[in-house]
mmCIF file of C-alpha atoms and ligand atoms in Angstrom:
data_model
loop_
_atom_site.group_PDB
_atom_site.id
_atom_site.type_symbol
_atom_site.label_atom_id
_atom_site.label_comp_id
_atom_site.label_asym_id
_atom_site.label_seq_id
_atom_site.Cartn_x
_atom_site.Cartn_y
_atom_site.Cartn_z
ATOM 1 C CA UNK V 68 -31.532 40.839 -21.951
ATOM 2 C CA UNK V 69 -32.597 42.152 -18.489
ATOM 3 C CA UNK V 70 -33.222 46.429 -18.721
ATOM 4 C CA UNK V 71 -33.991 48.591 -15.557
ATOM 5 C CA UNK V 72 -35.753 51.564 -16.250
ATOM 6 C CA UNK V 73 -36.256 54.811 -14.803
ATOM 7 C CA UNK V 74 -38.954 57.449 -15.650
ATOM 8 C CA UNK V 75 -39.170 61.001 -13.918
ATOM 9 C CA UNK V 76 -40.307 63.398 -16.401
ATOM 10 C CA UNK V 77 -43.312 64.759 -14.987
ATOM 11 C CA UNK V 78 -45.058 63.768 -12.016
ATOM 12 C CA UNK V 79 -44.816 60.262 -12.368
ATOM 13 C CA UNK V 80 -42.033 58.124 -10.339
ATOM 14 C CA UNK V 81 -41.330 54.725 -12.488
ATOM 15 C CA UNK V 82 -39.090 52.061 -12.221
ATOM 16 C CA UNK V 83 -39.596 48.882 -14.442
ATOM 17 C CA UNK V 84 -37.804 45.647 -14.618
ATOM 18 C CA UNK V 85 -37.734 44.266 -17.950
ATOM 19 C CA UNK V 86 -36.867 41.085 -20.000
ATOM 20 C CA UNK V 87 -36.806 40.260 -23.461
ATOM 21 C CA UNK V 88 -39.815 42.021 -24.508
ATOM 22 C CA UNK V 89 -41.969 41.446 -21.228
ATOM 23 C CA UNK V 90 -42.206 43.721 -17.932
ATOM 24 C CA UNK V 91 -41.067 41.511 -14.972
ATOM 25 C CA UNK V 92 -42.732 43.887 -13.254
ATOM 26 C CA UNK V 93 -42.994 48.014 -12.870
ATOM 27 C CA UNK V 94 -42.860 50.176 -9.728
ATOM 28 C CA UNK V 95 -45.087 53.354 -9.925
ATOM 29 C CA UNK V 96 -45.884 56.240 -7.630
ATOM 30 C CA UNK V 97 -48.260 59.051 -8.941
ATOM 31 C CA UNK V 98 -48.054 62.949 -7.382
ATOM 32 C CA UNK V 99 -51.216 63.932 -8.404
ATOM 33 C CA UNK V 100 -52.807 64.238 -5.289
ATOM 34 C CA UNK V 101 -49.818 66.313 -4.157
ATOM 35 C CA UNK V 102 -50.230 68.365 -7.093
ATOM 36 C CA UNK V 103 -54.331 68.838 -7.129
ATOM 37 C CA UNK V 104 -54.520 71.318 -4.885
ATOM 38 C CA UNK V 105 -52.113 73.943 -7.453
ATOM 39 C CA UNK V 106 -54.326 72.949 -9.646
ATOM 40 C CA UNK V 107 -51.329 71.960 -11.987
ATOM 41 C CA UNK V 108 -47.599 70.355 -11.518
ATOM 42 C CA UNK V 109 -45.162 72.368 -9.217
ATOM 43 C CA UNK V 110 -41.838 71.378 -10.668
ATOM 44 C CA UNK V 111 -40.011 72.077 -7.368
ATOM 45 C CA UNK V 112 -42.130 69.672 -5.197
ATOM 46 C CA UNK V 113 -42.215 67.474 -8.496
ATOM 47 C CA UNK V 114 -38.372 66.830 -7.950
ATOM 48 C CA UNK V 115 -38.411 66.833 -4.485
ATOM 49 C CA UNK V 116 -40.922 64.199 -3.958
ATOM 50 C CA UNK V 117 -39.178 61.445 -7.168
ATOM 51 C CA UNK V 118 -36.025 61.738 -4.956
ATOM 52 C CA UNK V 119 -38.267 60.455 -2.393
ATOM 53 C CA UNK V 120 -40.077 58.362 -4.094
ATOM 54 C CA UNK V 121 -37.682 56.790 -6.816
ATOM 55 C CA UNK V 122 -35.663 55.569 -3.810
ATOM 56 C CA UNK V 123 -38.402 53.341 -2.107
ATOM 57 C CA UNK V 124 -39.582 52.171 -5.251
ATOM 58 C CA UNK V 125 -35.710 51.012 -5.845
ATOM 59 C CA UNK V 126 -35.854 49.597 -2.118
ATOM 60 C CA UNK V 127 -39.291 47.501 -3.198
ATOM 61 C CA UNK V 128 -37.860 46.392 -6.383
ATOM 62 C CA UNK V 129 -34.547 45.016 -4.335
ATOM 63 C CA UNK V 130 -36.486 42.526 -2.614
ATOM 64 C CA UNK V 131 -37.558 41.100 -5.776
ATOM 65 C CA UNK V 132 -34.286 41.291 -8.260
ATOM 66 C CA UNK V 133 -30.551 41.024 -7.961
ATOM 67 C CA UNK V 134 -29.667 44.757 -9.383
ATOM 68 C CA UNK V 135 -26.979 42.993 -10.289
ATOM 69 C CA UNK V 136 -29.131 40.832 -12.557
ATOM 70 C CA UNK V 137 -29.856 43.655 -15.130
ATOM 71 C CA UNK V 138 -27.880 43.826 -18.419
ATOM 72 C CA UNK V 139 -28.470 47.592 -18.913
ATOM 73 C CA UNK V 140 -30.036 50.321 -17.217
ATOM 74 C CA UNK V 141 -32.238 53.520 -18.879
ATOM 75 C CA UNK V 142 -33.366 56.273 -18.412
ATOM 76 C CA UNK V 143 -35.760 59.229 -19.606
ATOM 77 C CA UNK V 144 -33.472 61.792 -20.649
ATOM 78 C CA UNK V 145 -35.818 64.675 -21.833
ATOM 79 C CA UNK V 146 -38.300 66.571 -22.767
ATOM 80 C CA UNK V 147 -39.404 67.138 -19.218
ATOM 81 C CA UNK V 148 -39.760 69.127 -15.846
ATOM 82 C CA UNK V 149 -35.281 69.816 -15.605
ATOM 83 C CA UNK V 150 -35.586 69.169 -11.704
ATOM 84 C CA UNK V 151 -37.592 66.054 -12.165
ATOM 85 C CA UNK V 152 -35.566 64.375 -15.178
ATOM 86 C CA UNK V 153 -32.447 64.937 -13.249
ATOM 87 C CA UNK V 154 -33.674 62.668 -10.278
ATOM 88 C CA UNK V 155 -34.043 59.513 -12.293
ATOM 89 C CA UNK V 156 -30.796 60.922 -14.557
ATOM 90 C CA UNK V 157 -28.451 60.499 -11.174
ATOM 91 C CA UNK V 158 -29.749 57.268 -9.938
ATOM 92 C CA UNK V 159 -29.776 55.747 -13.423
ATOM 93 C CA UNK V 160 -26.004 57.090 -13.508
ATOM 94 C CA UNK V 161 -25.238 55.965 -10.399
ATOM 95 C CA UNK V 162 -26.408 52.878 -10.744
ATOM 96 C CA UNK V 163 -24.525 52.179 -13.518
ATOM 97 C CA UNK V 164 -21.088 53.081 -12.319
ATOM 98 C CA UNK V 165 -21.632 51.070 -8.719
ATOM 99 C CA UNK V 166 -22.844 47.996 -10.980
ATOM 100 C CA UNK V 167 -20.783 48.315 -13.975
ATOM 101 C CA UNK V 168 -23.735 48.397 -16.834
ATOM 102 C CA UNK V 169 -24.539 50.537 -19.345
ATOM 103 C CA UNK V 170 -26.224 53.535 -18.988
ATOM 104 C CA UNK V 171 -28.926 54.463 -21.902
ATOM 105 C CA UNK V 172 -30.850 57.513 -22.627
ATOM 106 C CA UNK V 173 -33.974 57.676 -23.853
ATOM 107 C CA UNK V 174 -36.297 60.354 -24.975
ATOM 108 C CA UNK V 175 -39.534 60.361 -23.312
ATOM 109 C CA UNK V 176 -41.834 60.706 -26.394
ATOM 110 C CA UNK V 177 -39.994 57.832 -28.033
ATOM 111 C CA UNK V 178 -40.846 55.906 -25.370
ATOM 112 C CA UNK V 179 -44.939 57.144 -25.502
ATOM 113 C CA UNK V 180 -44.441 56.005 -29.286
ATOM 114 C CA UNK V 181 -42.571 52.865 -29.050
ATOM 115 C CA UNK V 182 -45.092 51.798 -26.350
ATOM 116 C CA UNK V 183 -46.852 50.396 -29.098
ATOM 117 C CA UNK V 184 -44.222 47.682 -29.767
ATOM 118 C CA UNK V 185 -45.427 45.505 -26.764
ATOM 119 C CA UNK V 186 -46.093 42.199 -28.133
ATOM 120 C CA UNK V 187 -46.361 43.641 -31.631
ATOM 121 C CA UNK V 188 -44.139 44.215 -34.412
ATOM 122 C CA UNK V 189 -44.339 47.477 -35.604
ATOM 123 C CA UNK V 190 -44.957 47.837 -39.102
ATOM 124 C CA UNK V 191 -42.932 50.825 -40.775
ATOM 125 C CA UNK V 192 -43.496 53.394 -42.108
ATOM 126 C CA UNK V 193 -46.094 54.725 -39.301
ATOM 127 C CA UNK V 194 -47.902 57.641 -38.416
ATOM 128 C CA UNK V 195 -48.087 58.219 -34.559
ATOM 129 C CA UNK V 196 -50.343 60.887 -32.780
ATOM 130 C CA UNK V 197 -48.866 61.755 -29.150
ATOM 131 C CA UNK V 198 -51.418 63.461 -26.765
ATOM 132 C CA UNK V 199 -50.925 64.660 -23.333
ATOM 133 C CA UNK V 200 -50.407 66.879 -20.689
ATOM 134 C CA UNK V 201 -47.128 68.563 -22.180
ATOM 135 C CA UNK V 202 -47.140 67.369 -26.095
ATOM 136 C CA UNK V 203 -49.049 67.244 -28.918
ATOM 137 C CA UNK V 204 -47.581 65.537 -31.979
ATOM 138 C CA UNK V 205 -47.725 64.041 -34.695
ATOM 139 C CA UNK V 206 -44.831 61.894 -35.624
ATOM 140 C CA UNK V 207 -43.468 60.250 -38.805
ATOM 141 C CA UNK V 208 -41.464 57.153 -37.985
ATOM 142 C CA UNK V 209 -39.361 55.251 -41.077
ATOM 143 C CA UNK V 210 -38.016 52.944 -38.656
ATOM 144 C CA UNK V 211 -37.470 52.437 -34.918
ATOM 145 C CA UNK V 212 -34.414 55.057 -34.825
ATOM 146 C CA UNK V 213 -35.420 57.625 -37.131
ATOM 147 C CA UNK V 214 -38.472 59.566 -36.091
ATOM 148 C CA UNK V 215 -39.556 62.730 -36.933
ATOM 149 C CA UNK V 216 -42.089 65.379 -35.777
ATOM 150 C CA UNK V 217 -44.189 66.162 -38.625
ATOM 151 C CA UNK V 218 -46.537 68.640 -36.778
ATOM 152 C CA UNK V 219 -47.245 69.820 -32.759
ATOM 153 C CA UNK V 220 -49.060 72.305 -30.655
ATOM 154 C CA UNK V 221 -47.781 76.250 -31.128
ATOM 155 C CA UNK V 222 -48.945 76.884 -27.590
ATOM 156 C CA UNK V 223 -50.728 74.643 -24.868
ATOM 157 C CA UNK V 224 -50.854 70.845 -25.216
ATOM 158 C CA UNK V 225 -53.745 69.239 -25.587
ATOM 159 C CA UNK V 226 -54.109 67.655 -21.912
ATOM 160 C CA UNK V 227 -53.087 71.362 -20.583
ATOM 161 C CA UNK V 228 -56.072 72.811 -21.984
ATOM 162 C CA UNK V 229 -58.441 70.244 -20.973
ATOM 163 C CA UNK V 230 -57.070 70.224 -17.369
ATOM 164 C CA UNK V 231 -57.708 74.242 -17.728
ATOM 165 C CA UNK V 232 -61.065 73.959 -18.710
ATOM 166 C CA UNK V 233 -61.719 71.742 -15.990
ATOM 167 C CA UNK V 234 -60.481 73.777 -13.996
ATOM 168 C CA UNK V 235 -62.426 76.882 -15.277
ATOM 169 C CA UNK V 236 -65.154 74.575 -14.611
ATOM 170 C CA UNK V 237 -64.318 73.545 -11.469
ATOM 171 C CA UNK V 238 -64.675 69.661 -11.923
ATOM 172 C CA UNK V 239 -61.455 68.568 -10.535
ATOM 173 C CA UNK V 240 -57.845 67.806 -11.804
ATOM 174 C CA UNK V 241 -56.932 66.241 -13.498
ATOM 175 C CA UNK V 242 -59.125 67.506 -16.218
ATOM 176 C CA UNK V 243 -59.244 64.803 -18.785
ATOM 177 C CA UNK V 244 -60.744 62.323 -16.780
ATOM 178 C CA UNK V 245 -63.750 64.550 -15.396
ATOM 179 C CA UNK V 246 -64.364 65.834 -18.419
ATOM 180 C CA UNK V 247 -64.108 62.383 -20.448
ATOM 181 C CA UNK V 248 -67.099 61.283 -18.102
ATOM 182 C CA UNK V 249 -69.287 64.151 -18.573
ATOM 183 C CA UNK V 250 -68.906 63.511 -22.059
ATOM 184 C CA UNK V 251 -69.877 59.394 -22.122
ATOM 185 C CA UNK V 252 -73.064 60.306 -19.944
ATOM 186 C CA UNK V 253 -74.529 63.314 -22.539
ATOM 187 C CA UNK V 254 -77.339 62.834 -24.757
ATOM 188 C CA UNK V 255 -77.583 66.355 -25.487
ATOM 189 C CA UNK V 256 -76.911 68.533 -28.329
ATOM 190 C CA UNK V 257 -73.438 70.127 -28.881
ATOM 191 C CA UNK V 258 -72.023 74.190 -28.922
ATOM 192 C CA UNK V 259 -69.896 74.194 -31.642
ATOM 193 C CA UNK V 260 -66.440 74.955 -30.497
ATOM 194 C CA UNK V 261 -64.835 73.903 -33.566
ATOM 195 C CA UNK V 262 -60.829 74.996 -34.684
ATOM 196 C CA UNK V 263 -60.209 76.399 -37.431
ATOM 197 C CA UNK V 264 -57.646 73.991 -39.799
ATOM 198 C CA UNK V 265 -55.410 75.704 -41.228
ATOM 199 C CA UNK V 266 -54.337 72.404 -43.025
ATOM 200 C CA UNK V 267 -50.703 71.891 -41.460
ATOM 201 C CA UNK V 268 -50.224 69.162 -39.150
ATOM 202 C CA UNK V 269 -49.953 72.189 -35.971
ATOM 203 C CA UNK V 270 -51.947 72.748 -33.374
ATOM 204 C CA UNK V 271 -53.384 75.452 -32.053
ATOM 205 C CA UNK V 272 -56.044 75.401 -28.883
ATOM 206 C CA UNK V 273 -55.379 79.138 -27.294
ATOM 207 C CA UNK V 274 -58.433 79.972 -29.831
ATOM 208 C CA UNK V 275 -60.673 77.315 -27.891
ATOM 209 C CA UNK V 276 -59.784 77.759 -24.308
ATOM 210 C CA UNK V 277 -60.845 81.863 -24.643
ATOM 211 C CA UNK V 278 -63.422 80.615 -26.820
ATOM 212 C CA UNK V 279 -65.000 79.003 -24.018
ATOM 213 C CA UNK V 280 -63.847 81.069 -21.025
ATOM 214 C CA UNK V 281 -66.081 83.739 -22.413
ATOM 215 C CA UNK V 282 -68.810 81.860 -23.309
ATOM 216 C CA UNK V 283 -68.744 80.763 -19.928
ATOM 217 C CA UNK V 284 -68.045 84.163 -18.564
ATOM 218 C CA UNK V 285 -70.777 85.953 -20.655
ATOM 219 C CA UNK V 286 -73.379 83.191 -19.396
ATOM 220 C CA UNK V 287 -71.879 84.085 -15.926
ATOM 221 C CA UNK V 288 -72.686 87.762 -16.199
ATOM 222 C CA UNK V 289 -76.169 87.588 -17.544
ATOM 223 C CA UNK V 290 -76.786 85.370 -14.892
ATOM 224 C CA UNK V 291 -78.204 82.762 -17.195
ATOM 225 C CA UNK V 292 -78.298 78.750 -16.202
ATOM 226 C CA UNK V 293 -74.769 77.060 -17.054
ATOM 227 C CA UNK V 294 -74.403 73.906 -18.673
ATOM 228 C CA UNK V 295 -71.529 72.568 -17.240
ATOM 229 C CA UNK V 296 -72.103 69.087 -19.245
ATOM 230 C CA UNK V 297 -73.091 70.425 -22.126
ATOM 231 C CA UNK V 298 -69.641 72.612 -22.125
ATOM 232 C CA UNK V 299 -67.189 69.904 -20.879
ATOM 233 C CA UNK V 300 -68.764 67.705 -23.755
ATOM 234 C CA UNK V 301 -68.322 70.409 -26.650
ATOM 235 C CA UNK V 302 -65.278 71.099 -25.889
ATOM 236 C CA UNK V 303 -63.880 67.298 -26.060
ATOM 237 C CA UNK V 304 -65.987 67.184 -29.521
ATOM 238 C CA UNK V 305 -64.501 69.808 -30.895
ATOM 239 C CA UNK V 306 -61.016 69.147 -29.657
ATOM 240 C CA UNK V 307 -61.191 65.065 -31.190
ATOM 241 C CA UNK V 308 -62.348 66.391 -34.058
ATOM 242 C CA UNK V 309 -58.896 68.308 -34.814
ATOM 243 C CA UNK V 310 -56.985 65.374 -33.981
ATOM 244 C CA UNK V 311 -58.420 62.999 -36.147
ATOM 245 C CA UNK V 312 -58.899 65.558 -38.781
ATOM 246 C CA UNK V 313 -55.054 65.983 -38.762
ATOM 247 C CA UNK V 314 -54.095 62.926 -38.393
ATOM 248 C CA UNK V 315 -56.552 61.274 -41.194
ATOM 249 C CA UNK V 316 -54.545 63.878 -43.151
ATOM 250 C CA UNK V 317 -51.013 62.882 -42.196
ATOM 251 C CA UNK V 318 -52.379 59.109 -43.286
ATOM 252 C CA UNK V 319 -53.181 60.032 -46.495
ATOM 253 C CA UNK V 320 -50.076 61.856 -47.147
ATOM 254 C CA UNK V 321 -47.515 59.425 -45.801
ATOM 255 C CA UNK V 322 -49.463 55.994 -46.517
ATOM 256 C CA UNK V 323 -48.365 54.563 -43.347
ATOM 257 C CA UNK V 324 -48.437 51.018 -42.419
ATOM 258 C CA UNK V 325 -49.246 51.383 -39.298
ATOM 259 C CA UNK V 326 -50.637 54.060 -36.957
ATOM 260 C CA UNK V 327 -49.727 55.010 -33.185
ATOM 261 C CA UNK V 328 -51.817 56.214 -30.402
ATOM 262 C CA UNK V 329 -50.054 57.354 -27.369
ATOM 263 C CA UNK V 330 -49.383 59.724 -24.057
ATOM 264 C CA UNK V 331 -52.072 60.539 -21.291
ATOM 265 C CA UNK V 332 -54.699 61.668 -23.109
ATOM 266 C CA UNK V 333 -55.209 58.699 -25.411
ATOM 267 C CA UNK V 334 -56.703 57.118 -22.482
ATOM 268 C CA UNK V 335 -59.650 59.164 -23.830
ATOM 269 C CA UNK V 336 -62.782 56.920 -24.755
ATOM 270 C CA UNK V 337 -63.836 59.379 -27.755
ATOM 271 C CA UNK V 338 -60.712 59.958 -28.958
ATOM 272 C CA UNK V 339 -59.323 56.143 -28.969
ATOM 273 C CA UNK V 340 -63.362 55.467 -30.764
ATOM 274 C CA UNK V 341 -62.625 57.696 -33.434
ATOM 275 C CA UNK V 342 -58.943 56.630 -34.087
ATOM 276 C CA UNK V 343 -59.064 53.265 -34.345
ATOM 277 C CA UNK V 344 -61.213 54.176 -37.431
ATOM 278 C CA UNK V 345 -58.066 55.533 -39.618
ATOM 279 C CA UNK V 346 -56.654 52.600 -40.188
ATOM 280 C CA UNK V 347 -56.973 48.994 -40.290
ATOM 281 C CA UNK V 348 -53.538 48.438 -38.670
ATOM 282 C CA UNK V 349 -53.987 50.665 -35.508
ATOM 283 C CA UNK V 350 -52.104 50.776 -32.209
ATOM 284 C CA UNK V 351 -53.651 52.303 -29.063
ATOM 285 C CA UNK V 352 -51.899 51.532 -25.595
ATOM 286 C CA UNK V 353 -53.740 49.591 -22.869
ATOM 287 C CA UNK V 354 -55.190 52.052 -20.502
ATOM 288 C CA UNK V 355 -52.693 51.510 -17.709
ATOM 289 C CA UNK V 356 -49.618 52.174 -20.384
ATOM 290 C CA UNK V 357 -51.174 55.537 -21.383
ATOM 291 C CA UNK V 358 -49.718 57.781 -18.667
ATOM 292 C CA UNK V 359 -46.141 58.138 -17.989
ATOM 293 C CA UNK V 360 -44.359 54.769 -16.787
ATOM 294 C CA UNK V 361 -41.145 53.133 -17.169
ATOM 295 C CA UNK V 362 -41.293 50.039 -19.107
ATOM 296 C CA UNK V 363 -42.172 52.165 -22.323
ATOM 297 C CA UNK V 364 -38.619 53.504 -21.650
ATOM 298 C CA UNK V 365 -37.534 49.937 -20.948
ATOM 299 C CA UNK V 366 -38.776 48.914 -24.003
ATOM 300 C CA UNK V 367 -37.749 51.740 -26.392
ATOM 301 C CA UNK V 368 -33.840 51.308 -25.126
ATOM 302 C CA UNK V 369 -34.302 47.683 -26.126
ATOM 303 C CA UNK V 370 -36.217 48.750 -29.746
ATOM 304 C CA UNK V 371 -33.706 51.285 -30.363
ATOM 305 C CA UNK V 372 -30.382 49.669 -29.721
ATOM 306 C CA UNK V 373 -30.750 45.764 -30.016
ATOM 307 C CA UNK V 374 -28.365 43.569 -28.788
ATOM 308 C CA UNK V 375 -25.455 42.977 -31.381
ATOM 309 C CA UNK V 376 -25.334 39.004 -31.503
HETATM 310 O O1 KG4 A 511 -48.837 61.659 -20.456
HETATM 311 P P1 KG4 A 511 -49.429 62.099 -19.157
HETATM 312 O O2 KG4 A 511 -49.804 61.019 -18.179
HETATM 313 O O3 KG4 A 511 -48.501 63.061 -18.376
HETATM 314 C C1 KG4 A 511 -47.791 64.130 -18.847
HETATM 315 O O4 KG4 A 511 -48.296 64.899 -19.682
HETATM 316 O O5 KG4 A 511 -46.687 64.244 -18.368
HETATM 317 O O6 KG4 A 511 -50.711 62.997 -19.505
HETATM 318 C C2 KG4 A 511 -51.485 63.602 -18.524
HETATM 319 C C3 KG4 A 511 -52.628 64.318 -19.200
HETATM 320 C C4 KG4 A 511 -53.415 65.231 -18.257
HETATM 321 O O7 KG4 A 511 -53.493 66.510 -18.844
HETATM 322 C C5 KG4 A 511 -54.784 64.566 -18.177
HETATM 323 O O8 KG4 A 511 -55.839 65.501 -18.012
HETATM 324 C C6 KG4 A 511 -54.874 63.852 -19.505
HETATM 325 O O9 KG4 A 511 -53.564 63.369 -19.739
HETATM 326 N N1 KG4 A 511 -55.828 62.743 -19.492
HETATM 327 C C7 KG4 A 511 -56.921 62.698 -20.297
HETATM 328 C C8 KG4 A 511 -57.633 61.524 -19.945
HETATM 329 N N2 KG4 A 511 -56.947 60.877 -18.958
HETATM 330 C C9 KG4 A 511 -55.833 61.639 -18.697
HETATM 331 N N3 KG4 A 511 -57.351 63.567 -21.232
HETATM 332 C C10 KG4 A 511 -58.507 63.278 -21.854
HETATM 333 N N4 KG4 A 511 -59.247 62.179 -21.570
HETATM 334 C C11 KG4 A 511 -58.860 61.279 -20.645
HETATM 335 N N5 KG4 A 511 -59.613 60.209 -20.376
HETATM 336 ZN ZN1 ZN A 512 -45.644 61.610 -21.120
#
């Protein structure tokens, strides 16, 4: 069975082509160096530039595949930016009507999560951690259609703060990357930014972003020498820490088969180190499948509602 997918949540423009399991092949266009200079996604130029973008990605995957060739078509349906969800929403819909296929919607973090089912089978029940730039979950999964959120973020998402601190910091967007690196390269000793836990499976990182804009403020204001590195590299210690600590106890509680890794900022080196001791059946995304693309969409419509024989 032959799935087109679309994928417009954010600022990523995604179109896969997908067969049986394996990704013919996936069109991708990033905004991110539209968006750098905001310092953060503008949701109005976010759905301007998909409708831009979603079409010549369409036009490229023409010269490759019959539309006509595809069985179904999908789409992200939410969470998302509204103006950038409703881009791929139309042309999905379209699509469908001019070619006569069925039109699927899929929710984005289902596709993060189901990700994991490339060339795997997913063993269930499973514990799955979502991180990135607009989420942070924890999940609960009895089988492929019923998943739950056990636990999330009661303010910023995790990838929010760390492209804030970056920010604050002034090394770049986005911030997880730039600060991932600082981290690898330091030898040094750590400032202990640490969360409080208040032993639910929420998040909380408002407490660690003021945390360290004052430390770096105060340091500012007495003039003293700041440690950039040494910051940037707390801060992701401190952060990982939380996750895993949550996470190790969603394992224990559930006694999960499996485990999940997933969104933007499990492209982290520390974090993906630190998971992948939980549990001996682990599942952590290959890099390029971490951010936002289409064939975990493709995939998910195909996990979620198999073909009836
Ligand atoms: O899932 P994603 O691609 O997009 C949306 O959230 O829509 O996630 C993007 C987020 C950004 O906040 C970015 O800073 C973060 O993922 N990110 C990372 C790393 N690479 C990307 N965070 C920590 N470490 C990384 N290596
Ligand atoms: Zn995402």
């Amino acid at each position: 069975m032959r799935i087109l997918a679309f994928e417009s949540s954010h600022d990523d423009s995604s179109i896969s082509a997908y067969e049986n399991g394996k990704i013919l092949k996936e069109f991708s266009m990033t905004q991110t160096e539209t968006h750098k200079k905001w310092g953060g996604t503008v949701p109005e130029i976010a759905s301007r530039l998909h409708l831009n973008n979603l079409s010549i990605l369409l036009e490229n995957l023409k010269k490759e595949y019959e539309l006509d060739s595809f069985d179904r078509i999908a789409y992200t349906y939410k969470p998302g930016l509204i103006g950038s969800l409703h881009m791929g929403q139309i042309m999905a819909n379209t699509l469908g009507k001019i070619l006569d296929k069925p039109v699927y919607k899929i929710n984005h973090m289902h596709g993060h999560i189901l990700a994991a089912g490339f060339n795997n089978e997913l063993e269930f029940p499973s514990i799955a951690l979502i991180v990135s730039g607009g989420h942070t979950q924890i999940w609960y999964l009895k089988n492929y259609n019923e998943l739950k959120i056990i636990g999330q973020t009661k303010d910023d998402a995790v990838g929010e703060v760390y492209d804030k601190i970056a920010r604050k910091l002034n090394i770049g967007f986005p911030g997880g990357p730039a600060i991932d690196k600082l981290f690898q390269n330091y030898k040094g000793e750590f400032i202990n930014f640490d969360l409080l836990d208040d032993k639910t499976y929420n998040f909380s990182f408002s407490g660690i972003k003021t945390k360290i804009i004052n430390y770096h403020h105060k340091l500012q204001q007495n003039n003293e020498n700041i440690n950039i590195q040494k910051i940037a590299a707390s801060y992701q210690k401190s952060v990982v820490k939380i996750l895993i600590q949550k996470t190790k106890r969603a394992i224990i509680e559930y006694k999960p088969k499996s485990i999940i890794l997933g969104g933007g900022v499990s492209a982290n080196s520390y974090l993906r180190k630190e998971f992948l001791k939980l549990h001996k059946n682990y599942k952590i995304p290959d890099l390029k499948y971490t951010t936002d693309n289409a064939s975990m969409i493709a995939i998910a419509c195909d996990l979620q509602f198999p073909e009836k024989n």
